[in-house]
Structure formats: C-alpha cells, structure tokens
Amino acid sequence: METYQENLNVFLDLSVVLTDFSSYELQGTGQLEAYYSTIIDVIGESNMVEVLDAFTLAKTNANGNETELEKQIRIQLLSNDKLGPITRNIIKMWFIGNWYQLPNIWRETYGAYEKDETFVVSAIAYTEGLLWPTIGSHPPGAKAPGYATWIDAPQISKV
Amino acid sequence: MKKILTNFNEANNQHIYNMRHKQKVVDHKTALNKEYDAVIVGSGISGSIVAKELSQKGYSVLILEAGPGKDLTISGYEKYINQFYSAVSKDNNAPYKRNPNAPMPRSVDVKKLEPGKPNTDSYLVQNGPFISDFTYSRVVGGTTMHFESKTPRMLPEDFNILTRYGHGLDWPMEYEDLMPYYRKAEFEMGVSGDVSSQTFSNEKAYEDDYVFPMLEMPPSYLDQCVAKDLDGTEINVAGETKTLKIRTFPQGRNGIPNNDYKKFNNGELFKPVGAVSEHQAEEGERCQGNNNCTPICPVQAKYDARKTLAKALENGGVDILPQTVASRVVIDPVTQKVSAIVYKSYEDINSEKHTTGTITANLFILAANAVENARLMLASGLNGSSDLMGRNLMDHPYILTWALLPEVAGTTRGTICTSGISDIRNGDFRKEQAAFAVDIHNDGWGWATGSPNTNLEDIVDNKNKFGKELRNELVHQISKQLLLANMVEMMPEPSNRITVDPKYVDRLGNPRPIVTMHLPEYTMKGIAFARQMSRQIFQRLGAEDYSTYSTEDYGYVEYKGEGYAIRGGNHLAGTHVMGTDPSNSVVDANQKSWDHSNLYLVGAGSMPTIGSSNTTLTMAALCFKSIDAMVNDLKELQASKQTSKQL
C-alpha cells in the first residue's frame, strides 16, 4: 500500500511536468488514480514502474533546474523507444481522456497487450479532459458555461 | 377525478400528467385488441406532429417505432449522453447502441467505393458513383435526436424554381400556401431567431411585424471576429454582385421569449418546452452553450421530436409500440386501399428473435423518413404508378473549407452554429449554378479533420511538445479555427434513387436501402464556386487556408480539374415526390398517395426541391398542412364503414 501511494505521488509529479497543470488542478479532476490504474491495467505494472523510475532519474539528473528537467524528460522518456509512446499516452490521456493503442512497432517489440486498444477511459474522463480548460472552453456536451457566454472573448490563462 | 386533480399544486399535477405517457407505450396484445383510426410508421417529427394533431381532434392513433422506446425518461436520455461521452467516435449516431434489428447508417461505416461493385458492408448498400456519408436515426424522436435544429424557411422563389430558373421541379403549391403552417412549425419547434435578418428573398416571406417565438441566439465571438472584417465583401457570382453579411440563423432551441410574439400567440408570451420526462424536471430550458447540438443536447434545450411526441401521448388518444419494425404494406387488390401493415417485433436488440404481426386501421401514414418510407414501399412491391417511388433522392452536399484566423477567436463555444452567410441563397445566378448557405461552425474543424483530438495527437506525437509549449500550441491550433460548411442545393433527378433487392436484407429479413447517387453538374458548379468563395473570404480575413481533399476520401469528387471531398447533409428528400397528378408524382400537395386513397407518405420525401434550407422546418409545416385532408379522409372512411356495416 505504501509503495502504491509512493508510486502514485511520482505519477502525479510526472503528470505536472507533462501537462503544466498544478498538482492541485490535476487532483481536482478526480482522474489521477483512474489514469494510473488504466495504464497498469492495459500494459502491466512493470512498464508503469519503468516510466516512474526513468522520471525519478530525470529529476535527479536535473537537480532542481527546470530547463534541465525538460531536457532530461526528452532524454529519459520521450526519446526512449519503449517509454516514449507510454509517456505520450499519459499526456493524451490527461488532455482528452483517451487511451490510444500503442504504435505497431512498440507492440511488435514489447508485446501486444490484449487491452491495448484505443478507448475512452470513462465518461467522466472525457468530461475531465484538460484540453478544454486549456483553450478557455468546456468539453462538448458537458460543463456548459451558460446562455450567451459565447459572445465574449474566451478567457485563456497565459502560460 | 378531474376535480381532485385541479386541487393539487402545479408540480404534482404536472407529475401525474407527465406520468401518462409511460402508460402509452403499449404491448402488442393491447394494440391488436384495439381499433385505431390511424396507424403511423415512425415517431420522428413528422409522425409525432401528425399523431398529436389527429389525437387532439379525437382520433385514436397507434405509432409503430422501429427503435427501442425507453428514452421518454430523463434517465433513459442520460444513458444516451453517457454512451456518447464514452464513445471513441463521436459521430451523429454515437449516443445509440448498434441495433441490427433496425440498423441505421453511420458515417464511421462508410468506405471508398471499389470500382465495379457496390459497398455492401454496412446497412446502406451504396452503388455510387458518389458515396455519401449521410445518416439518420431509427430511435424514438427520429433524426431530430441528432439534428442541429437550424430552422430556415425555404424561399418563395424555391417553390417555382423550374419556371423561374429552368432547374428542378415546381411545387404543386406556392410559398403563400405554406406560410401559415411555417408559423405553426416555428411554434412547435420553438424557434429562436431574428426575422429582420432573413431578407434574401425578393418576395414577401413573412407577415407584417412577424417575429419568431424567441429572440435570436446571440452571435458567437467567432462570428463577430469574422463579421468585423468580412461584412461588406463583394462577391461576383455568375455576373451578379452579392454583398456578404454575417447573419444569425433561426434555430429550434430555447432562448429568451420575444415579447413581440404575443400578438401571434393569443396575447401570451411563448413558453419554451423543457425536457421530456415522466417526472417534473428542471431541465431543458434556455440553451447553456454545450456546443453539442449534434449529436446530442445534454440539457434538451434543443427541440427534438420527443417533445411533440410527449404531448401526443399525453392527449390520451395515442399509443406507441416500440421495437416494432414496419415490414410490409398490404394492399387490397379490389379497392387498392391499404388493408394492413405487417410488422416484425423484437424483444432485445441483441437477439434476432422476433414475432410477425398485422396491424389494421382506417388511415395509414408513413413517416419513417425519405429513405425508409421509400424502402418500405419498394419492399412491399409498391413502385407507384408513376414509377417515381424512391427516385429524385436529394440531400444537401456539403463542401467544408477550413482556415486558421490571425487571432484567438474562442472557437468551440456556443451552439454548433449561430451565424453564417445566406447571401448566395438566392438570385438570378440560379439559372447557372446551385445556391448555397454557409455555416460558421462554432465547434471548429471537427467535422473536417477530427479536431481537436487530431490537433492534440499531432502536437504530442509529431510536434513533440509537452507542458507549457503543448498548452500554447493547443490554443494556437484550436482557438483560431474557422470552419465554413457550405451547404449546396441539389436538384431532383430520377436516376438518383433508393431501390431494394432481396439479396440485401437486415437481420430481421427486411430489405436494406440501396443508394444510387451522383452529383449533378448544377450542384458541382455551386460546390466549385463555394470553394472559390471561401478562398476569397480567407484572403480578406488574412486566414491561413488548410483545406485539403484527399483522393482517398470516400466522398472525393473531381470537377474541372479540382478535387473536393463532399460530405452528406442528412437532409434526405424527394423519394415520394409531390406533384399535380399521378403521372408526375407519388403524392399530392397534401402528401396523400395518388395510388392508395387511405395512405399518406409524409416528410421530406414529399418535397420536390430543397433549395438551400435545412429540411426539417419545411417538413413540419407540410405535416401541419396535411392534417385537414387526413381528417376529411377519416370522416369519409368512417362514414363508408358505417354504411357497409348497415348493409
């Protein structure tokens, strides 16, 4: 249980870096555990742990320097043929609520997992996608802003 | 009992009143033991209007609905919304589970035609040469469940376009004949809009001082961004100069009731119709801007035919039999009247188990949509004495054009569409080429490119962005999107048609519709012009044009050296065309069959032309117009039955 919570915390830290949303905002979606367990459910715990370990290494190497951390994320995760596609899936899951089937070359090399197909994690995952607040909007069909709000310029937070 | 009810407070009263429509979903035993004045096939807008009107005049009505009937409750409707949220493809029919017993076309099933053989993999058999991704819904409420609910009237000029411009067919009526029924339809659908912006006809199109029931949906910020730089642009169309102006469209969506409407509503303010429910529900009032009118409005602020159907069921004279697919229309060989409809009824969408039965009535009304009405008649061997059954199939082909504006325009907010360009809907140029209307899509490029998912995929997978850069790029790629949907007029041609073939049947053994369609030269000229006009618009706006049309696209059509990917408009019409006599048409001006005197075929299938107007409002007006003729027939049929009983 302790390991689970520790790993979840690392996953949250990683998600903050990948999405540029604060841990407060990410936890506010209620999807942290859902996404974490989706990854484990689809491709197994060892792959998840590998991603988290690579992130921990990236952080250690960056030693608190933000620019260096971005570089390390590219070195340890995004350009890694095994961990890159999983990392990109984590980003996309946060923004749109979908798990995307991993690329064919990944599946050929690291295994075609039975549950690895493109799907919406859940109805709530769709409505909690971070893409919508990013563009000052809301998911189509949910969280409507109210009559005539659409006549004004969108409120987009500068990042 | 009535007395007691009036003592209840309004909420309770409403509750009991609304509970009634649950009891109107009947079983086959009940239905077969009753004598109905009229049987209606289909619970979409046409069927629901006819059911409501006939029952209000005291006639008993049975509706046969092919789809499941559990969606007259809030919880049933919410199942649709959850199904939509959880669907990977969010196409028009995404809210509904696949139902092989009453299948419906889905755009995700469409594929490019291989030379020499029809596409037969999905419900619609497509012969080509043009492959359309048009859809419709076979559920309670019909295709209004996913329609966008744009409600422009047709123009007075559209009703005699053959005489005037030498194309298409003249209607067997004038615009004036339909005017009072347009008003009824606008009341029924709860139209929000601004009559003063509907000024593209040269003839009188509205009564003096007429206003729509509700004020116009306010134009989106995106509309305003486009209008400030585009209004006043002059366009040359076949030698005619047109000045463009961004205007709102009327739409069947709850907004703010218009005070000036009182004089068209017995002194009363229009009362918006809320969510369909068996219990009191505080939902379905004013539009909240869900940006999801198509495929499903989560709060029922958009009109759908269940709102009319619920009123029909509450009248007390209407029963509905869901999961009951009309299979064959039976004709009495002596009288040529319809004697019965044979149906196939299933228990479960996951099982082919079904029973077959026969329903009789005095009057029969087919209201299953332009494709399904024709399919049912043809499956019954009833091609019509004119051989026009299923022919003259029309739809509005769409050519989509898309660009990035130079500024953040707040795309993805508002109703799906608040405004557009209507200046090319009418003019002498129609001697040469098709008219069209242009929508500004508040939801952005989605229809054309699958945005915003495709943008996210591109930014993460190809542009290798994450964190801040990813967020900034999302804003840049999505919030500046402008998609123009050019909805082009298509004229009736007998060779564009629905047919059936015993080779192609669905799981219950009912023949599937076979579509044979090509896009006439007149329409292609309009499409090419619309594409070119979009270039001029983007040039004027300083917008980056991203429109591309792949030769691999199923809707790819070449014309004069340029290629276009055409999309279906779901405005299916013409398949049981109305006219002045049995040789030139299937039905008369009241949508009554020339061949079978107790049969009406209602809906857009009756329309001889569709101009550049979304078809639903006009088909609703036509149904209101047909009621008097139906009532006269019912009186005569009852009288002749009485006489034969006495003899």
PDB file of C-alpha atoms in Angstrom, chain A:
ATOM      1  CA  MET A   1       0.000   0.000   0.000  1.00  0.00           C
ATOM      2  CA  GLU A   2       2.855   2.314   0.859  1.00  0.00           C
ATOM      3  CA  THR A   3       4.505   1.626  -2.490  1.00  0.00           C
ATOM      4  CA  TYR A   4       1.214   2.271  -4.249  1.00  0.00           C
ATOM      5  CA  GLN A   5       0.885   5.701  -2.662  1.00  0.00           C
ATOM      6  CA  GLU A   6       4.537   6.496  -3.352  1.00  0.00           C
ATOM      7  CA  ASN A   7       4.214   5.485  -6.968  1.00  0.00           C
ATOM      8  CA  LEU A   8       1.010   7.464  -7.325  1.00  0.00           C
ATOM      9  CA  ASN A   9       2.812  10.529  -5.985  1.00  0.00           C
ATOM     10  CA  VAL A  10       5.596  10.085  -8.532  1.00  0.00           C
ATOM     11  CA  PHE A  11       2.959   9.685 -11.242  1.00  0.00           C
ATOM     12  CA  LEU A  12       1.370  12.944 -10.079  1.00  0.00           C
ATOM     13  CA  ASP A  13       4.746  14.723 -10.166  1.00  0.00           C
ATOM     14  CA  LEU A  14       5.394  13.402 -13.656  1.00  0.00           C
ATOM     15  CA  SER A  15       1.911  14.473 -14.792  1.00  0.00           C
ATOM     16  CA  VAL A  16       2.504  18.016 -13.527  1.00  0.00           C
ATOM     17  CA  VAL A  17       5.637  18.274 -15.669  1.00  0.00           C
ATOM     18  CA  LEU A  18       3.975  16.750 -18.736  1.00  0.00           C
ATOM     19  CA  THR A  19       0.788  18.836 -18.605  1.00  0.00           C
ATOM     20  CA  ASP A  20       1.898  22.091 -16.942  1.00  0.00           C
ATOM     21  CA  PHE A  21      -1.187  21.862 -14.725  1.00  0.00           C
ATOM     22  CA  SER A  22      -0.609  22.058 -10.977  1.00  0.00           C
ATOM     23  CA  SER A  23      -0.972  19.002  -8.766  1.00  0.00           C
ATOM     24  CA  TYR A  24      -3.951  20.758  -7.227  1.00  0.00           C
ATOM     25  CA  GLU A  25      -5.630  21.079 -10.635  1.00  0.00           C
ATOM     26  CA  LEU A  26      -4.797  17.523 -11.631  1.00  0.00           C
ATOM     27  CA  GLN A  27      -6.166  16.082  -8.406  1.00  0.00           C
ATOM     28  CA  GLY A  28      -9.230  18.263  -8.881  1.00  0.00           C
ATOM     29  CA  THR A  29     -10.157  16.245 -11.955  1.00  0.00           C
ATOM     30  CA  GLY A  30     -10.532  13.138  -9.805  1.00  0.00           C
ATOM     31  CA  GLN A  31      -8.804  11.156 -12.547  1.00  0.00           C
ATOM     32  CA  LEU A  32      -5.319  10.620 -11.076  1.00  0.00           C
ATOM     33  CA  GLU A  33      -5.910   7.092  -9.821  1.00  0.00           C
ATOM     34  CA  ALA A  34      -8.130   6.244 -12.771  1.00  0.00           C
ATOM     35  CA  TYR A  35      -5.352   7.023 -15.246  1.00  0.00           C
ATOM     36  CA  TYR A  36      -2.673   5.369 -13.126  1.00  0.00           C
ATOM     37  CA  SER A  37      -4.681   2.178 -12.846  1.00  0.00           C
ATOM     38  CA  THR A  38      -5.675   2.291 -16.521  1.00  0.00           C
ATOM     39  CA  ILE A  39      -2.017   2.173 -17.537  1.00  0.00           C
ATOM     40  CA  ILE A  40      -1.341  -0.743 -15.200  1.00  0.00           C
ATOM     41  CA  ASP A  41      -4.481  -2.480 -16.379  1.00  0.00           C
ATOM     42  CA  VAL A  42      -3.508  -2.169 -20.046  1.00  0.00           C
ATOM     43  CA  ILE A  43       0.280  -2.725 -20.091  1.00  0.00           C
ATOM     44  CA  GLY A  44       1.101  -4.017 -16.606  1.00  0.00           C
ATOM     45  CA  GLU A  45       2.742  -2.643 -13.502  1.00  0.00           C
ATOM     46  CA  SER A  46       6.353  -3.218 -14.521  1.00  0.00           C
ATOM     47  CA  ASN A  47       6.049  -0.908 -17.523  1.00  0.00           C
ATOM     48  CA  MET A  48       4.477   1.739 -15.300  1.00  0.00           C
ATOM     49  CA  VAL A  49       7.274   1.395 -12.764  1.00  0.00           C
ATOM     50  CA  GLU A  50       9.850   1.730 -15.532  1.00  0.00           C
ATOM     51  CA  VAL A  51       8.318   5.056 -16.575  1.00  0.00           C
ATOM     52  CA  LEU A  52       8.283   6.295 -12.981  1.00  0.00           C
ATOM     53  CA  ASP A  53      11.896   5.211 -12.391  1.00  0.00           C
ATOM     54  CA  ALA A  54      13.017   6.999 -15.550  1.00  0.00           C
ATOM     55  CA  PHE A  55      11.250  10.133 -14.344  1.00  0.00           C
ATOM     56  CA  THR A  56      12.925   9.883 -10.941  1.00  0.00           C
ATOM     57  CA  LEU A  57      16.288   9.592 -12.670  1.00  0.00           C
ATOM     58  CA  ALA A  58      15.470  12.603 -14.871  1.00  0.00           C
ATOM     59  CA  LYS A  59      14.631  14.608 -11.764  1.00  0.00           C
ATOM     60  CA  THR A  60      17.814  13.564 -10.005  1.00  0.00           C
ATOM     61  CA  ASN A  61      19.883  14.497 -13.055  1.00  0.00           C
ATOM     62  CA  ALA A  62      18.121  17.854 -13.386  1.00  0.00           C
ATOM     63  CA  ASN A  63      18.861  18.678  -9.772  1.00  0.00           C
ATOM     64  CA  GLY A  64      16.117  21.285  -9.483  1.00  0.00           C
ATOM     65  CA  ASN A  65      16.884  23.075 -12.748  1.00  0.00           C
ATOM     66  CA  GLU A  66      13.674  23.450 -14.762  1.00  0.00           C
ATOM     67  CA  THR A  67      15.302  23.740 -18.201  1.00  0.00           C
ATOM     68  CA  GLU A  68      17.481  20.750 -17.494  1.00  0.00           C
ATOM     69  CA  LEU A  69      14.416  18.765 -16.344  1.00  0.00           C
ATOM     70  CA  GLU A  70      12.702  19.355 -19.682  1.00  0.00           C
ATOM     71  CA  LYS A  71      15.826  18.136 -21.438  1.00  0.00           C
ATOM     72  CA  GLN A  72      16.032  15.099 -19.148  1.00  0.00           C
ATOM     73  CA  ILE A  73      12.357  14.272 -19.860  1.00  0.00           C
ATOM     74  CA  ARG A  74      13.255  14.116 -23.538  1.00  0.00           C
ATOM     75  CA  ILE A  75      16.371  12.005 -22.854  1.00  0.00           C
ATOM     76  CA  GLN A  76      14.976   9.564 -20.291  1.00  0.00           C
ATOM     77  CA  LEU A  77      11.380   9.299 -21.501  1.00  0.00           C
ATOM     78  CA  LEU A  78      10.173  10.893 -24.740  1.00  0.00           C
ATOM     79  CA  SER A  79      13.029   9.690 -26.981  1.00  0.00           C
ATOM     80  CA  ASN A  80      13.184   6.255 -25.364  1.00  0.00           C
ATOM     81  CA  ASP A  81      11.680   3.757 -27.808  1.00  0.00           C
ATOM     82  CA  LYS A  82       9.934   1.847 -25.046  1.00  0.00           C
ATOM     83  CA  LEU A  83       8.933   4.611 -22.634  1.00  0.00           C
ATOM     84  CA  GLY A  84       8.286   7.414 -25.164  1.00  0.00           C
ATOM     85  CA  PRO A  85       4.988   6.066 -26.527  1.00  0.00           C
ATOM     86  CA  ILE A  86       3.726   5.360 -22.977  1.00  0.00           C
ATOM     87  CA  THR A  87       4.662   8.880 -21.880  1.00  0.00           C
ATOM     88  CA  ARG A  88       2.884  10.415 -24.869  1.00  0.00           C
ATOM     89  CA  ASN A  89      -0.157   8.298 -23.989  1.00  0.00           C
ATOM     90  CA  ILE A  90      -0.092   9.690 -20.457  1.00  0.00           C
ATOM     91  CA  ILE A  91      -0.146  13.239 -21.862  1.00  0.00           C
ATOM     92  CA  LYS A  92      -3.002  12.483 -24.260  1.00  0.00           C
ATOM     93  CA  MET A  93      -4.976  10.701 -21.556  1.00  0.00           C
ATOM     94  CA  TRP A  94      -4.814  13.771 -19.325  1.00  0.00           C
ATOM     95  CA  PHE A  95      -5.845  16.114 -22.100  1.00  0.00           C
ATOM     96  CA  ILE A  96      -8.638  14.150 -23.793  1.00  0.00           C
ATOM     97  CA  GLY A  97      -9.422  11.138 -21.577  1.00  0.00           C
ATOM     98  CA  ASN A  98      -8.494   8.521 -24.218  1.00  0.00           C
ATOM     99  CA  TRP A  99      -6.041   5.657 -24.028  1.00  0.00           C
ATOM    100  CA  TYR A 100      -4.573   5.298 -27.525  1.00  0.00           C
ATOM    101  CA  GLN A 101      -3.420   1.957 -28.835  1.00  0.00           C
ATOM    102  CA  LEU A 102       0.406   1.933 -28.730  1.00  0.00           C
ATOM    103  CA  PRO A 103       2.214   2.139 -32.094  1.00  0.00           C
ATOM    104  CA  ASN A 104       2.613  -1.121 -34.026  1.00  0.00           C
ATOM    105  CA  ILE A 105       6.396  -1.083 -33.679  1.00  0.00           C
ATOM    106  CA  TRP A 106       6.022  -0.866 -29.886  1.00  0.00           C
ATOM    107  CA  ARG A 107       3.538  -3.719 -29.860  1.00  0.00           C
ATOM    108  CA  GLU A 108       5.815  -5.871 -32.012  1.00  0.00           C
ATOM    109  CA  THR A 109       8.832  -5.188 -29.809  1.00  0.00           C
ATOM    110  CA  TYR A 110       7.373  -5.071 -26.319  1.00  0.00           C
ATOM    111  CA  GLY A 111       4.223  -7.133 -26.640  1.00  0.00           C
ATOM    112  CA  ALA A 112       0.706  -6.708 -27.971  1.00  0.00           C
ATOM    113  CA  TYR A 113      -1.338  -6.447 -24.786  1.00  0.00           C
ATOM    114  CA  GLU A 114      -4.907  -7.609 -25.104  1.00  0.00           C
ATOM    115  CA  LYS A 115      -6.424  -4.492 -23.607  1.00  0.00           C
ATOM    116  CA  ASP A 116      -4.200  -2.163 -25.599  1.00  0.00           C
ATOM    117  CA  GLU A 117      -6.726  -0.645 -27.955  1.00  0.00           C
ATOM    118  CA  THR A 118      -7.984   2.915 -28.322  1.00  0.00           C
ATOM    119  CA  PHE A 119     -10.772   3.627 -25.823  1.00  0.00           C
ATOM    120  CA  VAL A 120     -12.277   6.393 -23.702  1.00  0.00           C
ATOM    121  CA  VAL A 121     -11.167   5.713 -20.131  1.00  0.00           C
ATOM    122  CA  SER A 122     -14.649   6.575 -18.815  1.00  0.00           C
ATOM    123  CA  ALA A 123     -17.500   9.014 -19.406  1.00  0.00           C
ATOM    124  CA  ILE A 124     -16.027  11.194 -16.642  1.00  0.00           C
ATOM    125  CA  ALA A 125     -12.527  11.023 -18.114  1.00  0.00           C
ATOM    126  CA  TYR A 126     -13.957  12.555 -21.300  1.00  0.00           C
ATOM    127  CA  THR A 127     -15.562  15.435 -19.435  1.00  0.00           C
ATOM    128  CA  GLU A 128     -12.422  15.996 -17.299  1.00  0.00           C
ATOM    129  CA  GLY A 129     -10.030  16.394 -20.250  1.00  0.00           C
ATOM    130  CA  LEU A 130      -7.503  19.208 -19.669  1.00  0.00           C
ATOM    131  CA  LEU A 131      -7.680  20.300 -23.289  1.00  0.00           C
ATOM    132  CA  TRP A 132     -10.888  22.221 -22.628  1.00  0.00           C
ATOM    133  CA  PRO A 133      -9.732  24.484 -19.789  1.00  0.00           C
ATOM    134  CA  THR A 134      -6.501  24.989 -21.747  1.00  0.00           C
ATOM    135  CA  ILE A 135      -8.434  26.703 -24.544  1.00  0.00           C
ATOM    136  CA  GLY A 136     -10.891  28.519 -22.267  1.00  0.00           C
ATOM    137  CA  SER A 137     -13.711  26.187 -23.191  1.00  0.00           C
ATOM    138  CA  HIS A 138     -15.522  23.080 -21.972  1.00  0.00           C
ATOM    139  CA  PRO A 139     -15.952  19.527 -23.290  1.00  0.00           C
ATOM    140  CA  PRO A 140     -18.700  19.380 -25.941  1.00  0.00           C
ATOM    141  CA  GLY A 141     -21.846  18.155 -24.226  1.00  0.00           C
ATOM    142  CA  ALA A 142     -20.763  18.900 -20.655  1.00  0.00           C
ATOM    143  CA  LYS A 143     -19.893  21.673 -18.192  1.00  0.00           C
ATOM    144  CA  ALA A 144     -21.725  24.231 -20.280  1.00  0.00           C
ATOM    145  CA  PRO A 145     -20.806  27.797 -19.376  1.00  0.00           C
ATOM    146  CA  GLY A 146     -24.338  29.224 -19.673  1.00  0.00           C
ATOM    147  CA  TYR A 147     -26.542  31.120 -22.088  1.00  0.00           C
ATOM    148  CA  ALA A 148     -24.790  33.767 -24.214  1.00  0.00           C
ATOM    149  CA  THR A 149     -21.376  33.316 -22.540  1.00  0.00           C
ATOM    150  CA  TRP A 150     -20.115  32.548 -26.044  1.00  0.00           C
ATOM    151  CA  ILE A 151     -20.441  36.162 -27.170  1.00  0.00           C
ATOM    152  CA  ASP A 152     -17.356  37.291 -25.245  1.00  0.00           C
ATOM    153  CA  ALA A 153     -13.699  36.563 -25.912  1.00  0.00           C
ATOM    154  CA  PRO A 154     -12.526  33.309 -24.290  1.00  0.00           C
ATOM    155  CA  GLN A 155     -10.662  33.509 -21.006  1.00  0.00           C
ATOM    156  CA  ILE A 156      -7.439  31.676 -21.653  1.00  0.00           C
ATOM    157  CA  SER A 157      -4.846  31.569 -18.888  1.00  0.00           C
ATOM    158  CA  LYS A 158      -1.463  32.632 -20.166  1.00  0.00           C
ATOM    159  CA  VAL A 159       1.229  30.014 -19.529  1.00  0.00           C
TER     160      VAL A 159
END
